[in-house]
Amino acid sequence: MEKKDLRCRSCGSKRLETVLDLGRMPLADALLTEEELDLPEAAYPLEAALCADCSLLQITETVPPEVLFCRKYPYYSSFSDELLRHSRENALELIASRGLNAKSLAVEIASNDGYLLKNFVEKEIPCLGIDPAEGPAEAAEKIGVPTICAFFTAEFANELAEMGKRADVIIANNVLAHVADVRGFLAGIRTLLREDGVASIEAPYVRDLIDNCEFDTIYHEHLCYFSATSADRLLRNNGLYLNSVKRIPIHGGSLRLYVGKKDEPDGAVRALLGEERDRGIDGMNYYNEFAAKVGSIKSGLTHMLSMLREQGCRIAAYGAAAKGATLINYAGLGKDLIDFVVDRNTHKQGRFMPGARIPISGPERLLLEQPDYCLILAWNFAEEIMNQQEEYRARGGKFILPIPEWKIA
Ligand SMILES: [Zn+2]
């Protein structure tokens, strides 16, 4: 059904068709303090729609960045070992393939606490991080990663260019899908990138989202869900080109897009575009069963947890991340089913999950209280979490993975 007033974030078309409607949801990153438990919480519609013209899957609501941002609890990338390993490989590959040296410049947009750029610093390659979050930006400076605390926009890129800055490599991981003004963002990349430079951009892959039913990666902060097809169209419309591409396992399945100013697609791009065409990823048919599958995950999970509860089991959950908030709120998992959530991020401990208002503690609580089951909300880091919690399992604790269908691990 065509929606009035709404326009595609990529191509401006009005032909947006609903793929999944999760109803009104609280902001997934807006963890609550104890004092805030007495106050009402804002909720916003959360609906994913497909553009019939450029095939970009996107959410229809844009929560103002200042609301999203001021409610966001600081995320420090360095809390995840797997992300650190992944970033190091990303950096070393770019350094080798582009032959970067002391005269080069690597810029990272959304550089967080410098977890990726520190690999460039180690190799004495000049770099610059850009991140709007003060805490993480300060942490980056402390470990020797030059960082500017700002939002990356077309205007900001112009300022950098006027200062004579041009990048051989621009890295933008998990940020393109989060910006409301994607066209301005890409114009900024185009300005900052040298003629022969490359931008390495990572974003969750819509094919993994749909095929593995990863509906909990849909939340207000995460505006777009790319395929190679929709990314290729968006880039072309903004004077940039998808020249190589890789499927990578991080965050439940992502794409790494290698983007340049010249139109020189390699075999990997042609092959992936071909695969997507064969699967019909740019048409509504590909998305038709998704909503029904999400509904059955919800009912299966709540049924299973209710049964365990009736048997007198104690249940905890692991991972106070945005996707965890989406899952528990959409599935209606409250304090009646889940006793507490644990998370390694010390900034989140002592807070409460938005919506469901379940308290968040440090992971040590799993051993202190030894609940019978632990639902892994951060399933993208399931292996890492289960390895860290060997002792909990050795003592008889069991993990539950929610997606693509719940199973006990
Ligand atoms: Zn579009």
XYZ file of C-alpha atoms and ligand atoms in Angstrom:
410
model
C 0.000 0.000 0.000
C 1.316 3.413 -0.897
C 1.960 5.683 2.058
C 1.275 9.359 1.761
C 4.063 11.820 2.588
C 6.651 9.103 3.089
C 9.551 8.983 0.700
C 12.349 6.474 0.172
C 15.550 7.559 1.928
C 17.602 6.542 -1.087
C 15.683 7.467 -4.251
C 12.826 9.659 -3.009
C 10.094 7.354 -4.375
C 6.716 7.280 -2.640
C 6.152 3.613 -3.484
C 6.953 2.072 -0.081
C 5.366 -1.263 0.816
C 5.120 -2.590 4.388
C 7.233 -5.688 5.055
C 6.978 -5.906 8.862
C 5.096 -3.832 11.415
C 6.388 -4.255 14.976
C 3.949 -1.726 16.415
C 4.977 1.059 18.785
C 8.296 0.359 20.477
C 10.496 2.228 22.973
C 13.934 3.381 21.767
C 16.081 0.265 21.926
C 19.154 1.997 23.357
C 17.304 4.109 25.908
C 18.234 2.183 29.047
C 16.466 3.560 32.098
C 17.851 4.726 35.421
C 16.128 3.720 38.632
C 14.549 7.202 38.943
C 13.120 6.946 35.427
C 11.159 3.817 36.318
C 8.409 6.065 37.691
C 8.140 8.119 34.496
C 6.295 7.329 31.271
C 8.446 6.192 28.366
C 8.222 7.448 24.784
C 7.365 4.885 22.120
C 7.512 5.294 18.346
C 6.071 3.266 15.457
C 8.501 0.654 14.144
C 7.756 -0.538 10.655
C 10.000 -1.807 7.859
C 9.033 -1.039 4.257
C 10.458 -1.882 0.851
C 10.920 0.722 -1.860
C 9.334 -0.611 -5.032
C 11.693 1.520 -7.131
C 15.217 1.106 -5.707
C 14.499 -1.962 -3.489
C 15.914 -0.461 -0.290
C 14.357 -1.929 2.860
C 14.015 0.836 5.437
C 12.085 1.836 8.505
C 9.487 4.488 7.959
C 9.849 6.475 11.182
C 12.760 8.872 11.687
C 13.267 9.601 15.367
C 15.138 12.935 15.578
C 18.886 12.246 16.059
C 19.010 14.494 19.124
C 16.368 12.308 20.813
C 18.084 9.068 19.789
C 21.481 10.367 20.658
C 20.744 11.872 24.053
C 19.043 8.661 25.167
C 21.843 6.420 23.968
C 24.094 4.883 26.562
C 27.735 4.920 25.575
C 28.758 1.947 23.499
C 32.421 1.046 23.642
C 33.429 -1.240 20.803
C 36.431 -2.538 22.731
C 34.099 -4.560 24.990
C 33.852 -7.263 22.328
C 36.852 -9.477 21.543
C 35.266 -10.686 18.321
C 34.750 -7.139 17.057
C 38.371 -6.292 17.890
C 39.624 -9.266 15.855
C 37.313 -8.444 12.964
C 38.447 -4.795 12.940
C 42.104 -5.710 12.998
C 41.685 -7.921 9.930
C 39.730 -5.125 8.196
C 42.532 -2.618 8.916
C 45.447 -4.868 7.989
C 43.798 -5.896 4.726
C 43.264 -2.246 3.725
C 46.844 -1.340 4.657
C 48.233 -4.177 2.535
C 45.892 -3.925 -0.456
C 46.197 -0.137 -0.734
C 49.911 -0.022 0.079
C 49.359 2.590 2.806
C 52.402 4.308 4.314
C 53.461 7.321 6.370
C 52.202 9.686 3.641
C 48.705 8.180 3.492
C 45.610 9.156 5.431
C 42.989 6.776 6.765
C 39.759 8.304 8.058
C 37.169 6.392 10.032
C 33.626 7.658 10.416
C 31.995 6.531 13.681
C 35.405 5.578 15.035
C 34.073 4.974 18.563
C 36.882 4.334 21.066
C 39.565 3.953 18.381
C 39.340 0.145 18.383
C 39.927 -0.048 14.622
C 42.192 2.945 13.943
C 44.666 1.888 16.623
C 45.820 -0.713 14.096
C 46.816 2.144 11.749
C 48.547 3.992 14.597
C 50.592 0.842 15.333
C 51.793 0.785 11.717
C 52.542 4.542 11.841
C 49.960 5.358 9.175
C 48.339 8.775 9.721
C 44.702 8.458 10.638
C 41.744 10.472 11.859
C 38.681 9.296 13.702
C 35.346 11.110 13.624
C 32.699 10.282 16.216
C 29.935 12.308 17.864
C 30.010 10.411 21.189
C 32.216 12.275 23.680
C 33.139 9.415 26.016
C 34.336 7.010 23.339
C 36.078 9.851 21.409
C 38.035 10.776 24.550
C 38.935 7.127 25.113
C 40.292 7.016 21.538
C 42.480 10.097 22.106
C 43.870 8.471 25.247
C 45.198 5.507 23.286
C 46.764 7.820 20.685
C 44.083 7.833 17.982
C 43.493 11.426 16.748
C 39.735 11.937 16.946
C 37.335 14.781 16.218
C 34.123 14.688 18.201
C 31.497 15.513 15.545
C 28.745 14.140 13.313
C 29.991 13.390 9.794
C 28.021 15.468 7.288
C 28.602 16.916 3.807
C 29.437 20.300 5.418
C 31.905 18.749 7.833
C 33.630 16.921 4.954
C 33.917 20.263 3.124
C 35.630 21.782 6.155
C 38.126 18.929 6.307
C 38.791 19.225 2.575
C 39.384 22.971 2.939
C 41.967 22.144 5.595
C 43.716 20.084 2.911
C 42.625 16.701 4.186
C 42.008 13.977 1.591
C 41.689 10.320 2.494
C 43.256 7.332 0.755
C 40.960 5.115 2.739
C 37.666 5.922 4.453
C 36.193 3.334 6.770
C 32.546 3.531 7.753
C 31.351 0.446 9.584
C 27.795 0.239 10.857
C 27.034 3.884 10.301
C 25.621 4.253 6.763
C 22.516 2.327 7.809
C 22.070 4.665 10.791
C 22.114 8.076 9.121
C 18.870 9.745 8.100
C 20.538 11.875 5.412
C 22.267 9.086 3.452
C 22.712 11.299 0.412
C 24.483 14.010 2.423
C 26.633 11.370 4.085
C 27.747 9.962 0.716
C 28.382 13.456 -0.658
C 30.736 13.913 2.310
C 32.571 10.695 1.505
C 32.905 11.783 -2.117
C 34.408 15.107 -1.046
C 36.883 13.597 1.381
C 38.009 10.654 -0.754
C 41.009 10.980 -3.087
C 40.313 10.264 -6.765
C 41.890 6.808 -6.475
C 40.852 6.234 -2.853
C 38.538 3.561 -1.507
C 35.765 3.716 1.051
C 35.212 0.479 2.971
C 31.652 0.464 4.242
C 30.005 -2.254 6.323
C 26.291 -2.664 6.874
C 24.073 -5.596 7.875
C 22.984 -7.581 4.797
C 19.240 -7.630 4.218
C 19.488 -11.177 2.823
C 20.793 -12.502 6.159
C 18.138 -10.480 7.979
C 15.335 -12.076 5.955
C 16.756 -15.598 5.473
C 17.660 -15.998 9.178
C 14.673 -14.041 10.442
C 16.871 -11.563 12.347
C 13.947 -9.239 12.995
C 15.491 -7.917 16.212
C 18.114 -6.048 14.174
C 15.242 -3.764 13.173
C 15.112 -0.781 15.521
C 14.716 2.976 15.292
C 18.391 3.763 15.114
C 18.898 1.385 12.230
C 17.179 3.080 9.317
C 18.255 1.091 6.230
C 18.856 -2.593 5.452
C 20.991 -2.916 2.320
C 21.391 -5.452 -0.420
C 24.176 -5.107 -3.002
C 21.428 -4.107 -5.436
C 19.992 -1.278 -3.324
C 23.488 -0.120 -2.259
C 24.662 -0.067 -5.881
C 21.687 2.108 -6.864
C 22.169 4.470 -3.935
C 25.898 4.879 -4.606
C 25.435 5.483 -8.351
C 22.878 8.186 -7.658
C 25.494 9.930 -5.523
C 28.514 9.748 -7.819
C 30.100 6.725 -6.143
C 30.469 3.126 -7.349
C 30.370 -0.311 -5.802
C 33.612 -1.831 -7.064
C 34.022 -4.856 -4.836
C 31.991 -6.581 -2.161
C 32.343 -9.272 0.497
C 29.839 -11.117 2.640
C 31.115 -11.175 6.222
C 29.670 -12.954 9.267
C 29.788 -10.034 11.747
C 26.472 -8.860 13.313
C 24.487 -11.791 11.973
C 25.721 -11.299 8.391
C 26.911 -8.073 6.802
C 28.180 -6.702 3.531
C 31.503 -4.966 3.206
C 31.236 -2.591 0.258
C 34.396 -1.287 -1.413
C 33.442 2.002 -2.959
C 35.316 4.302 -5.327
C 34.844 7.326 -7.575
C 35.311 5.358 -10.808
C 32.904 2.750 -12.149
C 35.046 -0.402 -12.027
C 32.974 -3.308 -10.617
C 34.867 -6.550 -10.148
C 33.651 -10.130 -10.513
C 32.448 -10.284 -6.908
C 30.062 -7.372 -7.468
C 28.690 -8.836 -10.691
C 28.284 -12.258 -9.060
C 26.433 -10.937 -6.003
C 24.158 -8.690 -8.063
C 23.400 -11.770 -10.178
C 22.575 -13.886 -7.108
C 20.271 -11.199 -5.788
C 18.531 -10.896 -9.143
C 17.986 -14.678 -9.217
C 16.459 -14.579 -5.724
C 14.250 -11.627 -6.537
C 15.654 -9.600 -3.653
C 14.404 -6.376 -5.289
C 10.776 -7.523 -5.310
C 8.111 -7.902 -2.639
C 7.841 -11.697 -3.065
C 11.172 -12.213 -1.349
C 9.830 -10.488 1.788
C 6.313 -11.926 1.866
C 6.761 -14.678 4.458
C 8.997 -12.707 6.790
C 6.241 -11.224 8.968
C 4.588 -14.627 9.506
C 7.934 -16.191 10.479
C 8.607 -13.385 12.955
C 5.179 -13.960 14.491
C 5.914 -17.634 14.985
C 9.303 -16.912 16.623
C 7.482 -14.654 19.053
C 4.821 -17.203 19.978
C 7.282 -20.120 20.139
C 9.677 -18.268 22.400
C 7.075 -16.931 24.814
C 5.405 -20.351 25.028
C 8.689 -22.114 25.806
C 9.753 -19.546 28.423
C 6.313 -19.635 30.083
C 6.528 -23.439 30.322
C 9.962 -23.236 31.945
C 8.658 -20.640 34.353
C 5.701 -22.828 35.292
C 8.190 -25.558 36.106
C 9.821 -23.146 38.559
C 12.929 -22.351 36.471
C 14.844 -19.124 36.883
C 15.673 -17.382 33.611
C 18.205 -14.645 32.889
C 19.199 -13.015 29.601
C 22.556 -11.953 28.161
C 23.148 -8.693 26.259
C 21.513 -5.325 26.969
C 22.037 -4.263 23.352
C 19.507 -2.673 21.019
C 18.568 -5.971 19.443
C 17.867 -7.409 22.901
C 15.455 -4.584 23.638
C 13.686 -5.148 20.314
C 13.323 -8.860 20.951
C 12.051 -8.710 24.518
C 9.657 -5.852 23.847
C 8.237 -7.285 20.642
C 7.921 -10.760 22.158
C 6.443 -9.247 25.324
C 9.049 -10.823 27.621
C 8.798 -9.015 30.945
C 10.004 -9.368 34.505
C 7.469 -12.152 34.954
C 9.593 -14.337 32.645
C 13.121 -12.916 32.848
C 14.671 -12.162 36.244
C 17.593 -10.062 35.071
C 19.785 -9.198 32.078
C 23.576 -9.248 32.201
C 26.012 -7.223 30.076
C 29.774 -6.692 30.109
C 29.417 -2.965 29.406
C 29.811 -1.382 32.853
C 27.924 1.742 31.649
C 24.777 -0.366 31.274
C 24.962 -2.144 34.601
C 22.544 -0.789 37.207
C 20.153 0.411 34.479
C 16.939 -1.179 33.224
C 15.901 -2.448 29.801
C 13.604 0.028 28.026
C 9.960 -1.029 27.871
C 10.256 -4.295 29.779
C 12.178 -2.603 32.627
C 14.229 -5.679 33.506
C 17.305 -4.825 35.642
C 20.807 -5.077 34.106
C 23.762 -6.485 36.046
C 27.332 -7.585 35.343
C 27.890 -11.101 33.912
C 29.239 -12.317 37.286
C 25.634 -12.466 38.479
C 25.178 -15.602 36.350
C 27.577 -17.475 38.608
C 26.385 -15.823 41.796
C 22.767 -16.828 41.252
C 23.131 -19.644 38.717
C 19.728 -19.244 36.973
C 18.605 -22.424 35.165
C 18.510 -20.789 31.743
C 20.104 -17.797 30.056
C 18.515 -16.404 26.893
C 21.214 -14.960 24.633
C 19.828 -11.681 23.309
C 23.188 -10.739 21.753
C 23.113 -13.899 19.598
C 25.580 -12.311 17.146
C 28.203 -12.838 19.850
C 26.771 -16.170 21.095
C 29.951 -18.172 20.670
C 32.081 -15.588 22.450
C 29.550 -15.330 25.291
C 29.257 -19.087 25.760
C 33.043 -19.448 25.793
C 33.336 -16.754 28.454
C 30.622 -18.414 30.516
C 31.980 -21.968 30.532
C 31.768 -22.095 34.310
C 28.045 -21.249 34.262
C 27.466 -24.158 31.890
C 29.747 -26.494 33.811
C 27.540 -25.903 36.832
C 24.456 -26.919 34.879
C 23.307 -23.589 33.391
C 21.823 -23.755 29.889
C 21.799 -21.165 27.120
C 18.820 -20.479 24.870
C 19.349 -19.037 21.389
C 16.227 -17.220 20.103
C 16.837 -17.006 16.347
C 16.048 -18.258 13.624
C 14.062 -20.651 15.879
C 14.712 -21.027 19.563
C 17.024 -23.799 20.626
C 18.811 -24.801 23.791
C 22.591 -24.708 23.371
Zn 13.904 3.943 -3.245
